[in-house]
Amino acid sequence: MAKLQNLDPKDYYQSLTKKEKSRFLRYLSQRYDYPSTTMSGKLRENPASDLRKDERENIIKTIEEGLWRQ
């Protein structure tokens, strides 16, 4: 569980290629019904707004499980 606490979704998102970012946002949109433009804005380097607690938890879970890469 400590690993989840240290993972920063914004840093992870920034490390992805443009194509991977698109796939990642599409997965979040389909799985959690998050608007991809909103998530893109929240995950960029200088976000317009912060992630909500549930968004942060779901994104970390998505990263840890790696299902979006399939």
Coordinates of N, CA, C and O in Angstrom, one line a residue:
M1 N 0.8 -1.2 0.0 CA 0.0 0.0 0.0 C 0.9 1.3 0.0 O 0.5 2.3 -0.5
A2 N 2.0 1.2 0.6 CA 2.9 2.4 0.6 C 3.3 2.8 -0.8 O 3.5 3.9 -1.0
K3 N 3.5 1.8 -1.6 CA 3.8 2.1 -3.0 C 2.8 3.0 -3.7 O 3.1 3.9 -4.4
L4 N 1.5 2.8 -3.4 CA 0.4 3.6 -3.9 C 0.5 5.0 -3.4 O 0.2 5.9 -4.2
Q5 N 0.9 5.2 -2.2 CA 1.0 6.5 -1.6 C 2.1 7.4 -2.3 O 1.9 8.6 -2.4
N6 N 3.2 6.7 -2.7 CA 4.3 7.5 -3.3 C 4.1 7.7 -4.8 O 4.9 8.5 -5.4
L7 N 3.2 7.1 -5.5 CA 3.0 7.2 -6.9 C 2.3 8.5 -7.2 O 1.2 8.8 -6.7
D8 N 2.9 9.3 -8.1 CA 2.3 10.6 -8.5 C 1.7 10.4 -9.9 O 2.5 10.3 -10.8
P9 N 0.4 10.4 -10.0 CA -0.2 10.3 -11.3 C 0.2 11.3 -12.4 O 0.4 11.0 -13.5
K10 N 0.5 12.5 -11.9 CA 1.0 13.5 -12.9 C 2.3 13.2 -13.4 O 2.6 13.3 -14.6
D11 N 3.3 12.8 -12.6 CA 4.6 12.4 -13.0 C 4.5 11.2 -14.0 O 5.2 11.1 -15.0
Y12 N 3.7 10.2 -13.6 CA 3.5 9.1 -14.5 C 3.0 9.5 -15.9 O 3.5 9.1 -16.9
Y13 N 1.9 10.3 -15.9 CA 1.3 10.8 -17.1 C 2.4 11.5 -18.0 O 2.4 11.3 -19.2
Q14 N 3.2 12.4 -17.4 CA 4.2 13.1 -18.1 C 5.2 12.2 -18.7 O 5.8 12.6 -19.7
S15 N 5.5 11.0 -18.1 CA 6.5 10.1 -18.7 C 6.0 9.3 -19.9 O 6.8 8.7 -20.6
L16 N 4.7 9.4 -20.2 CA 4.1 8.6 -21.3 C 4.4 9.4 -22.6 O 4.5 10.6 -22.7
T17 N 4.4 8.6 -23.7 CA 4.5 9.2 -25.0 C 3.1 9.7 -25.4 O 2.1 9.4 -24.7
K18 N 3.0 10.5 -26.4 CA 1.7 11.1 -26.9 C 0.7 10.0 -27.1 O -0.5 10.1 -26.8
K19 N 1.1 8.9 -27.8 CA 0.2 7.8 -28.1 C -0.2 7.1 -26.8 O -1.4 6.7 -26.7
E20 N 0.7 6.9 -25.9 CA 0.3 6.2 -24.6 C -0.6 7.1 -23.8 O -1.5 6.6 -23.2
K21 N -0.4 8.4 -23.8 CA -1.3 9.3 -23.1 C -2.7 9.2 -23.7 O -3.7 9.2 -22.9
S22 N -2.8 9.1 -25.0 CA -4.1 8.9 -25.6 C -4.8 7.6 -25.2 O -6.0 7.6 -24.8
R23 N -4.1 6.6 -25.2 CA -4.6 5.3 -24.7 C -5.0 5.3 -23.3 O -6.1 4.8 -22.9
F24 N -4.2 5.9 -22.4 CA -4.4 6.0 -21.0 C -5.7 6.8 -20.7 O -6.6 6.4 -20.0
L25 N -5.8 8.0 -21.4 CA -7.0 8.8 -21.2 C -8.3 8.1 -21.7 O -9.4 8.2 -21.1
R26 N -8.2 7.4 -22.8 CA -9.3 6.6 -23.4 C -9.7 5.5 -22.4 O -10.9 5.3 -22.2
Y27 N -8.8 4.8 -21.8 CA -9.1 3.8 -20.8 C -9.9 4.4 -19.6 O -10.9 3.9 -19.2
L28 N -9.3 5.5 -19.1 CA -10.0 6.2 -17.9 C -11.4 6.6 -18.3 O -12.3 6.5 -17.5
S29 N -11.6 7.1 -19.5 CA -12.9 7.5 -20.0 C -13.9 6.4 -20.1 O -15.0 6.5 -19.7
Q30 N -13.4 5.3 -20.6 CA -14.3 4.1 -20.8 C -14.5 3.4 -19.4 O -15.7 3.0 -19.2
R31 N -13.5 3.2 -18.6 CA -13.6 2.5 -17.4 C -14.3 3.3 -16.3 O -15.2 2.8 -15.6
Y32 N -14.0 4.5 -16.1 CA -14.5 5.3 -15.0 C -15.4 6.5 -15.5 O -15.9 7.2 -14.6
D33 N -15.6 6.6 -16.8 CA -16.5 7.7 -17.3 C -16.0 9.1 -17.0 O -16.7 10.0 -16.8
Y34 N -14.6 9.2 -17.0 CA -14.0 10.5 -16.8 C -13.8 11.2 -18.1 O -13.3 10.5 -19.1
P35 N -14.2 12.4 -18.3 CA -14.0 13.1 -19.6 C -12.5 13.2 -19.8 O -11.7 13.6 -19.0
S36 N -12.1 12.8 -21.0 CA -10.6 12.7 -21.3 C -10.0 14.1 -21.3 O -8.9 14.3 -20.9
T37 N -10.8 15.1 -21.8 CA -10.2 16.5 -21.8 C -10.0 17.0 -20.3 O -9.0 17.7 -20.1
T38 N -10.9 16.7 -19.4 CA -10.8 17.1 -18.0 C -9.6 16.4 -17.4 O -8.8 17.0 -16.7
M39 N -9.4 15.1 -17.6 CA -8.3 14.3 -17.1 C -7.0 14.8 -17.6 O -6.0 14.9 -16.9
S40 N -7.0 15.1 -18.9 CA -5.8 15.6 -19.5 C -5.4 16.9 -18.9 O -4.2 17.2 -18.6
G41 N -6.3 17.8 -18.6 CA -6.0 19.1 -18.0 C -5.6 18.9 -16.5 O -4.7 19.7 -16.1
K42 N -6.1 17.9 -15.8 CA -5.7 17.7 -14.5 C -4.3 17.0 -14.3 O -3.7 17.1 -13.3
L43 N -3.9 16.3 -15.4 CA -2.7 15.5 -15.3 C -1.5 16.2 -16.0 O -0.4 15.8 -15.8
R44 N -1.7 17.3 -16.6 CA -0.6 18.0 -17.3 C 0.3 18.7 -16.3 O 0.0 18.7 -15.1
E45 N 1.4 19.2 -16.8 CA 2.4 19.8 -15.9 C 1.9 20.9 -15.0 O 2.2 21.0 -13.9
N46 N 1.2 21.8 -15.6 CA 0.6 22.9 -14.8 C -0.9 22.8 -14.9 O -1.6 23.5 -15.7
P47 N -1.5 22.0 -14.0 CA -2.9 21.7 -14.1 C -3.8 22.9 -13.7 O -3.4 23.7 -12.9
A48 N -4.9 22.9 -14.4 CA -5.9 24.0 -14.1 C -6.6 23.7 -12.8 O -7.0 24.6 -12.1
S49 N -6.7 22.4 -12.4 CA -7.3 22.0 -11.1 C -6.7 20.7 -10.7 O -6.1 20.0 -11.5
D50 N -6.9 20.4 -9.4 CA -6.3 19.2 -8.9 C -7.3 18.0 -9.0 O -8.5 18.1 -9.2
L51 N -6.7 16.8 -8.9 CA -7.5 15.6 -9.0 C -8.2 15.4 -7.7 O -7.7 15.7 -6.6
R52 N -9.5 15.0 -7.8 CA -10.3 14.6 -6.6 C -9.7 13.3 -6.0 O -8.9 12.6 -6.7
K53 N -10.0 13.1 -4.8 CA -9.5 11.9 -4.1 C -9.9 10.6 -4.9 O -9.0 9.7 -5.0
D54 N -11.1 10.5 -5.3 CA -11.5 9.3 -6.0 C -10.8 9.1 -7.3 O -10.5 8.0 -7.8
E55 N -10.6 10.2 -8.0 CA -9.9 10.2 -9.3 C -8.5 9.8 -9.1 O -8.0 8.9 -9.8
R56 N -7.8 10.3 -8.1 CA -6.4 10.0 -7.8 C -6.3 8.5 -7.5 O -5.5 7.8 -8.0
E57 N -7.2 8.0 -6.6 CA -7.2 6.5 -6.3 C -7.4 5.6 -7.5 O -6.8 4.6 -7.6
N58 N -8.4 6.0 -8.3 CA -8.7 5.2 -9.5 C -7.6 5.2 -10.5 O -7.2 4.2 -11.1
I59 N -6.9 6.4 -10.7 CA -5.8 6.5 -11.6 C -4.6 5.7 -11.1 O -4.0 4.9 -11.9
I60 N -4.3 5.7 -9.8 CA -3.2 5.0 -9.2 C -3.5 3.5 -9.4 O -2.6 2.7 -9.8
K61 N -4.8 3.1 -9.2 CA -5.1 1.7 -9.3 C -4.9 1.2 -10.8 O -4.4 0.2 -11.1
T62 N -5.3 2.1 -11.7 CA -5.2 1.8 -13.1 C -3.7 1.7 -13.5 O -3.3 0.7 -14.2
I63 N -2.8 2.5 -13.0 CA -1.4 2.4 -13.2 C -0.8 1.2 -12.7 O -0.1 0.4 -13.3
E64 N -1.2 0.8 -11.4 CA -0.6 -0.4 -10.8 C -1.1 -1.6 -11.5 O -0.3 -2.5 -11.6
E65 N -2.3 -1.7 -11.9 CA -2.8 -2.9 -12.6 C -2.3 -3.0 -14.0 O -2.2 -4.1 -14.5
G66 N -2.0 -1.9 -14.6 CA -1.5 -1.9 -16.0 C -2.5 -2.4 -17.1 O -2.1 -2.6 -18.2
L67 N -3.8 -2.5 -16.7 CA -4.7 -3.0 -17.7 C -4.9 -2.1 -18.9 O -5.3 -2.5 -20.0
W68 N -4.6 -0.8 -18.7 CA -4.9 0.2 -19.8 C -3.9 -0.1 -21.0 O -4.2 0.3 -22.1
R69 N -2.8 -0.8 -20.8 CA -1.8 -1.1 -21.8 C -2.2 -2.2 -22.7 O -1.6 -2.4 -23.7
Q70 N -3.2 -3.0 -22.3 CA -3.6 -4.2 -23.1 C -4.4 -3.8 -24.4 O -5.0 -2.9 -24.5

